[in-house]
Short mmCIF file of C-alpha atoms and ligand atoms in Angstrom, two decimals:
data_model
loop_
_atom_site.label_atom_id
_atom_site.label_comp_id
_atom_site.label_asym_id
_atom_site.label_seq_id
_atom_site.Cartn_x
_atom_site.Cartn_y
_atom_site.Cartn_z
CA MET A 633 105.75 99.15 75.47
CA GLN A 634 103.95 97.36 78.31
CA GLY A 635 101.13 99.39 79.81
CA ILE A 636 99.76 99.37 83.35
CA TYR A 637 97.11 96.84 82.34
CA GLU A 638 99.70 94.27 81.20
CA GLN A 639 101.99 94.97 84.16
CA THR A 640 99.06 94.47 86.52
CA ALA A 641 98.30 91.11 84.92
CA GLU A 642 101.90 89.98 85.50
CA ALA A 643 101.82 91.03 89.16
CA VAL A 644 98.48 89.26 89.66
CA ALA A 645 99.80 86.08 88.04
CA LEU A 646 102.72 85.96 90.51
CA ILE A 647 100.45 86.57 93.51
CA GLN A 648 97.98 83.93 92.36
CA GLU A 649 100.82 81.42 92.07
CA LYS A 650 101.37 81.86 95.79
CA TRP A 651 97.81 82.44 96.98
CA SER A 652 94.51 81.06 95.70
CA GLY A 653 92.25 83.42 97.70
CA LYS A 654 89.99 86.01 96.06
CA PRO A 655 90.08 89.11 98.28
CA LYS A 656 86.95 91.19 98.80
CA VAL A 657 88.67 93.97 100.70
CA GLY A 658 92.06 95.65 100.35
CA LEU A 659 93.84 97.70 102.97
CA ILE A 660 96.70 100.18 102.74
CA LEU A 661 98.43 100.69 106.08
CA GLY A 662 99.88 104.13 106.73
CA THR A 663 103.07 105.19 108.48
CA GLY A 664 103.34 103.59 111.92
CA LEU A 665 99.92 101.94 111.54
CA GLY A 666 101.04 98.37 110.88
CA ASP A 667 99.51 96.94 114.08
CA LEU A 668 96.36 95.87 112.33
CA SER A 669 98.13 93.39 110.10
CA LYS A 670 98.76 91.19 113.18
CA GLN A 671 95.04 90.41 113.19
CA ILE A 672 95.01 89.04 109.69
CA ASP A 673 94.97 85.26 109.42
CA ALA A 674 97.73 85.36 106.86
CA ASP A 675 98.05 82.56 104.32
CA VAL A 676 101.09 84.15 102.73
CA ARG A 677 103.21 87.31 103.02
CA ILE A 678 104.74 88.31 99.71
CA PRO A 679 107.68 90.76 99.81
CA TYR A 680 107.15 93.61 97.35
CA ALA A 681 110.50 92.77 95.79
CA ASP A 682 109.03 89.43 94.59
CA ILE A 683 106.08 91.03 92.77
CA PRO A 684 106.73 92.12 89.17
CA HIS A 685 106.59 95.91 88.67
CA PHE A 686 105.98 96.61 92.37
CA PRO A 687 108.19 99.39 93.64
CA THR A 688 110.13 98.61 96.83
CA SER A 689 109.61 100.68 99.95
CA THR A 690 112.37 103.13 100.96
CA VAL A 691 110.91 104.30 104.27
CA GLN A 692 112.16 102.43 107.36
CA SER A 693 108.80 102.50 109.14
CA HIS A 694 107.24 100.47 106.32
CA ALA A 695 107.85 96.73 106.02
CA GLY A 696 107.09 96.29 102.34
CA GLN A 697 105.02 93.17 101.93
CA LEU A 698 101.62 92.14 100.73
CA VAL A 699 99.74 90.19 103.42
CA CYS A 700 97.17 87.80 101.91
CA GLY A 701 94.63 85.92 103.97
CA LYS A 702 91.43 86.53 105.91
CA LEU A 703 90.30 89.17 108.36
CA ARG A 704 87.38 88.03 110.52
CA GLY A 705 86.67 85.42 107.88
CA VAL A 706 86.66 87.90 104.98
CA PRO A 707 89.19 87.25 102.17
CA PHE A 708 91.55 90.13 102.53
CA VAL A 709 94.75 91.64 101.21
CA ALA A 710 96.81 94.27 103.03
CA MET A 711 99.73 96.41 101.96
CA GLU A 712 102.18 96.60 104.82
CA GLY A 713 104.08 99.62 103.62
CA ARG A 714 102.97 102.11 100.99
CA PHE A 715 104.70 104.28 98.44
CA HIS A 716 104.87 108.05 98.55
CA TYR A 717 105.48 110.49 95.71
CA TYR A 718 108.16 112.23 97.80
CA GLU A 719 110.26 109.06 97.72
CA GLY A 720 110.79 109.72 94.02
CA TYR A 721 108.34 107.21 92.55
CA SER A 722 106.10 108.17 89.67
CA MET A 723 102.40 108.51 90.43
CA GLN A 724 101.83 105.33 88.40
CA GLN A 725 104.24 103.46 90.69
CA VAL A 726 102.67 104.91 93.85
CA THR A 727 99.25 103.66 92.78
CA PHE A 728 100.23 100.41 91.05
CA PRO A 729 99.29 98.27 94.07
CA VAL A 730 95.72 99.63 93.90
CA ARG A 731 95.48 98.39 90.31
CA VAL A 732 96.80 95.00 91.42
CA MET A 733 94.36 94.69 94.35
CA LYS A 734 91.48 95.61 92.01
CA ALA A 735 92.58 92.96 89.51
CA LEU A 736 92.79 90.42 92.35
CA GLY A 737 89.09 91.06 92.93
CA ILE A 738 88.67 93.58 95.75
CA GLU A 739 85.50 95.67 95.77
CA THR A 740 86.36 97.86 98.75
CA LEU A 741 89.60 99.67 99.55
CA ILE A 742 90.35 100.89 103.06
CA ILE A 743 93.19 103.40 103.43
CA THR A 744 94.90 104.68 106.55
CA ASN A 745 97.45 107.44 107.00
CA ALA A 746 99.30 109.50 109.57
CA ALA A 747 98.38 113.16 109.21
CA GLY A 748 98.83 116.55 110.77
CA GLY A 749 95.77 118.02 112.52
CA ILE A 750 94.92 121.43 111.07
CA ASN A 751 91.52 121.74 112.69
CA PRO A 752 92.25 123.04 116.22
CA GLN A 753 89.53 120.80 117.67
CA LEU A 754 91.59 117.73 116.81
CA ASP A 755 93.88 116.13 119.39
CA LEU A 756 96.85 113.76 119.11
CA ALA A 757 95.93 110.17 118.14
CA ASP A 758 92.39 111.22 117.13
CA ILE A 759 90.84 109.26 114.28
CA VAL A 760 89.41 111.20 111.35
CA VAL A 761 87.02 109.60 108.87
CA ILE A 762 87.96 111.32 105.62
CA GLU A 763 84.86 112.99 104.16
CA ASP A 764 86.49 114.60 101.16
CA HIS A 765 89.89 115.82 100.00
CA ILE A 766 91.79 118.72 98.50
CA ASN A 767 94.56 117.63 96.14
CA LEU A 768 97.61 119.90 96.21
CA LEU A 769 99.96 117.30 94.72
CA PRO A 770 101.92 118.45 91.66
CA ASP A 771 101.12 115.37 89.57
CA ASN A 772 98.25 112.97 88.94
CA PRO A 773 98.33 109.18 88.45
CA LEU A 774 95.61 109.45 85.78
CA ARG A 775 97.63 111.85 83.62
CA GLY A 776 98.42 110.45 80.17
CA VAL A 777 96.58 108.37 77.61
CA ASN A 778 93.57 106.76 79.31
CA ASP A 779 93.27 102.97 79.15
CA ASP A 780 89.51 102.42 78.97
CA ARG A 781 89.99 98.88 80.36
CA LEU A 782 91.09 100.49 83.64
CA GLY A 783 88.50 103.25 83.93
CA VAL A 784 86.98 106.34 82.32
CA ARG A 785 88.86 109.40 81.12
CA PHE A 786 87.23 111.87 83.47
CA PRO A 787 86.40 110.13 86.76
CA ASP A 788 83.69 111.80 88.81
CA MET A 789 84.83 113.13 92.20
CA SER A 790 81.48 114.19 93.65
CA ALA A 791 81.72 111.41 96.25
CA PRO A 792 85.10 109.65 96.26
CA TYR A 793 84.59 108.37 99.82
CA ASP A 794 81.65 105.96 99.93
CA ARG A 795 78.70 107.32 101.89
CA GLU A 796 77.55 103.97 103.26
CA LEU A 797 81.06 102.99 104.33
CA LYS A 798 81.47 106.29 106.19
CA GLN A 799 78.15 105.66 107.92
CA LEU A 800 79.22 102.13 108.85
CA ALA A 801 82.53 103.50 110.19
CA ARG A 802 80.73 106.07 112.36
CA GLU A 803 78.23 103.53 113.73
CA THR A 804 80.94 100.97 114.44
CA ALA A 805 83.14 103.55 116.18
CA LEU A 806 80.21 104.64 118.34
CA ARG A 807 79.46 101.04 119.32
CA LEU A 808 83.11 100.43 120.26
CA GLY A 809 83.43 103.74 122.12
CA ILE A 810 86.13 105.05 119.78
CA PRO A 811 85.74 108.77 119.07
CA VAL A 812 85.94 109.67 115.37
CA ALA A 813 85.58 113.03 113.63
CA PRO A 814 84.74 113.76 109.99
CA GLY A 815 87.32 115.79 108.11
CA VAL A 816 88.72 117.09 104.84
CA PHE A 817 92.17 115.69 104.00
CA VAL A 818 94.66 117.89 102.19
CA ALA A 819 97.37 116.10 100.21
CA VAL A 820 100.75 117.79 99.90
CA MET A 821 103.95 116.47 98.31
CA GLY A 822 106.34 116.74 101.27
CA PRO A 823 108.78 115.45 102.38
CA ASN A 824 109.19 118.59 104.47
CA LEU A 825 106.46 119.42 106.90
CA GLU A 826 104.63 122.72 106.49
CA THR A 827 105.56 126.20 107.66
CA ARG A 828 103.27 128.02 110.05
CA ALA A 829 102.10 130.22 107.16
CA GLU A 830 101.30 127.12 105.13
CA TYR A 831 99.27 125.53 107.95
CA ARG A 832 97.34 128.80 108.18
CA MET A 833 96.70 128.66 104.44
CA LEU A 834 95.59 125.00 104.54
CA LYS A 835 93.10 125.81 107.29
CA THR A 836 91.75 128.74 105.25
CA LEU A 837 91.37 126.41 102.27
CA GLY A 838 89.08 124.15 104.29
CA GLY A 839 91.42 121.38 105.37
CA ASP A 840 91.10 119.49 108.68
CA VAL A 841 94.08 117.16 108.27
CA VAL A 842 97.16 117.20 106.03
CA GLY A 843 99.35 114.38 104.81
CA MET A 844 101.65 113.20 102.04
CA SER A 845 99.73 110.17 100.78
CA THR A 846 96.27 108.70 100.15
CA VAL A 847 94.90 111.00 97.44
CA PRO A 848 96.76 109.32 94.54
CA GLU A 849 95.48 105.93 95.71
CA VAL A 850 91.95 107.32 96.06
CA LEU A 851 92.03 108.80 92.54
CA VAL A 852 93.04 105.45 91.07
CA ALA A 853 90.55 103.56 93.24
CA VAL A 854 87.71 105.79 92.04
CA HIS A 855 88.97 105.40 88.45
CA ALA A 856 88.82 101.62 89.03
CA GLU A 857 85.29 101.93 90.50
CA LEU A 858 86.30 100.72 93.95
CA LYS A 859 84.43 101.76 97.06
CA VAL A 860 86.78 103.74 99.30
CA LEU A 861 86.93 104.32 103.05
CA ALA A 862 89.85 106.29 104.47
CA PHE A 863 91.07 107.22 107.94
CA SER A 864 93.68 109.64 109.23
CA VAL A 865 95.39 109.34 112.59
CA VAL A 866 96.35 112.78 113.87
CA THR A 867 100.06 112.52 114.67
CA ASP A 868 100.97 116.19 115.17
CA LEU A 869 99.04 119.36 115.86
CA CYS A 870 99.40 122.01 113.17
CA LEU A 871 98.57 125.07 115.23
CA PRO A 872 100.29 128.00 113.49
CA ASP A 873 100.53 130.11 116.65
CA ALA A 874 101.75 127.32 118.94
CA LEU A 875 103.70 125.10 116.58
CA GLU A 876 106.21 122.68 118.04
CA PRO A 877 109.02 121.22 115.95
CA ALA A 878 107.92 117.91 114.41
CA GLU A 879 109.95 114.83 115.32
CA LEU A 880 109.54 111.59 113.43
CA SER A 881 109.94 109.53 116.62
CA LYS A 882 107.06 111.43 118.27
CA ILE A 883 104.91 111.14 115.15
CA LEU A 884 105.50 107.36 115.07
CA ALA A 885 104.69 107.01 118.79
CA VAL A 886 101.39 108.86 118.39
CA ALA A 887 100.64 106.91 115.19
CA ALA A 888 101.01 103.70 117.21
CA GLN A 889 98.37 104.94 119.70
CA GLY A 890 95.93 105.81 116.91
CA GLY A 891 96.89 102.59 115.15
CA GLU A 892 95.73 100.63 118.15
CA ARG A 893 92.28 102.25 117.81
CA LEU A 894 92.17 101.55 114.09
CA ALA A 895 93.18 97.95 114.79
CA ARG A 896 89.99 97.61 116.87
CA LEU A 897 87.78 99.58 114.47
CA ILE A 898 88.69 98.27 111.03
CA PRO A 899 88.23 94.50 111.63
CA GLU A 900 84.77 95.22 113.06
CA ILE A 901 83.90 97.28 109.97
CA VAL A 902 85.18 94.57 107.63
CA GLU A 903 83.11 91.94 109.43
CA ASN A 904 79.97 94.01 108.91
CA LEU A 905 80.47 95.06 105.29
N1 HPA B 920 102.07 117.62 107.36
C1 HPA B 920 102.16 116.79 106.30
N2 HPA B 920 102.16 115.48 106.41
C2 HPA B 920 102.10 114.95 107.64
C3 HPA B 920 102.01 115.76 108.78
C4 HPA B 920 102.00 117.16 108.62
O1 HPA B 920 101.93 117.93 109.59
N3 HPA B 920 101.94 114.92 109.85
C5 HPA B 920 101.99 113.65 109.36
N4 HPA B 920 102.08 113.67 108.03
#
């Protein structure tokens, strides 16, 4: 049977047929956060359906293509549309694009997501620089026989989010006048949002933001020895005693506001890596 390593090689071969660039940085765009991809000087946009072993996106708010080109002169690849475990994909499928971007040559992975704000100090459209995470997902992309060509059996998680990249993000945000807060991201499976009792629990556990993505990709990125920087946009306020019903349309509208900030912040970070 073909393993992830061989599947990755096939996906890379197809991409390299269409694009001769060697990306230094990869980006995963979260729900409603696609604005940034407009700033990429795209050489080619490859629909996921054309890439061997790539899952195809089922969520309407995600376009489902790999954008290859340059961002501020830096060779760059961006996933417009990501995969979530709640859609029914395996963890290996959810994280396959990270393997592919690594094999294409990226050294740094930037991840964005839409998340609920658990910390009561957070406001709608705030940007959180993810400091650390708590993984409450029921499965793990690294489960199974380890392929030593991809990474070690027991990846260290003492610092999954690169210290220097976080520092660069904070300094850049300050210079641009974009407020950012550090925070702990909690990953849950979804697709339902949380009950008031669950938000209370997540706050007690030490979470600042909660979402249904990112952690699988981070685990695989760390396994692959990539440097990771991740941002949440706060799209709904998870205040257990004043909780309003969540509406996808509202979440997407707020994501667009935060996305506009990230679209100013991230290119500036990439330029100064
Ligand atoms: N919970 C989980 N995932 C989310 C939320 C939330 O409140 N908001 C956006 N993604």
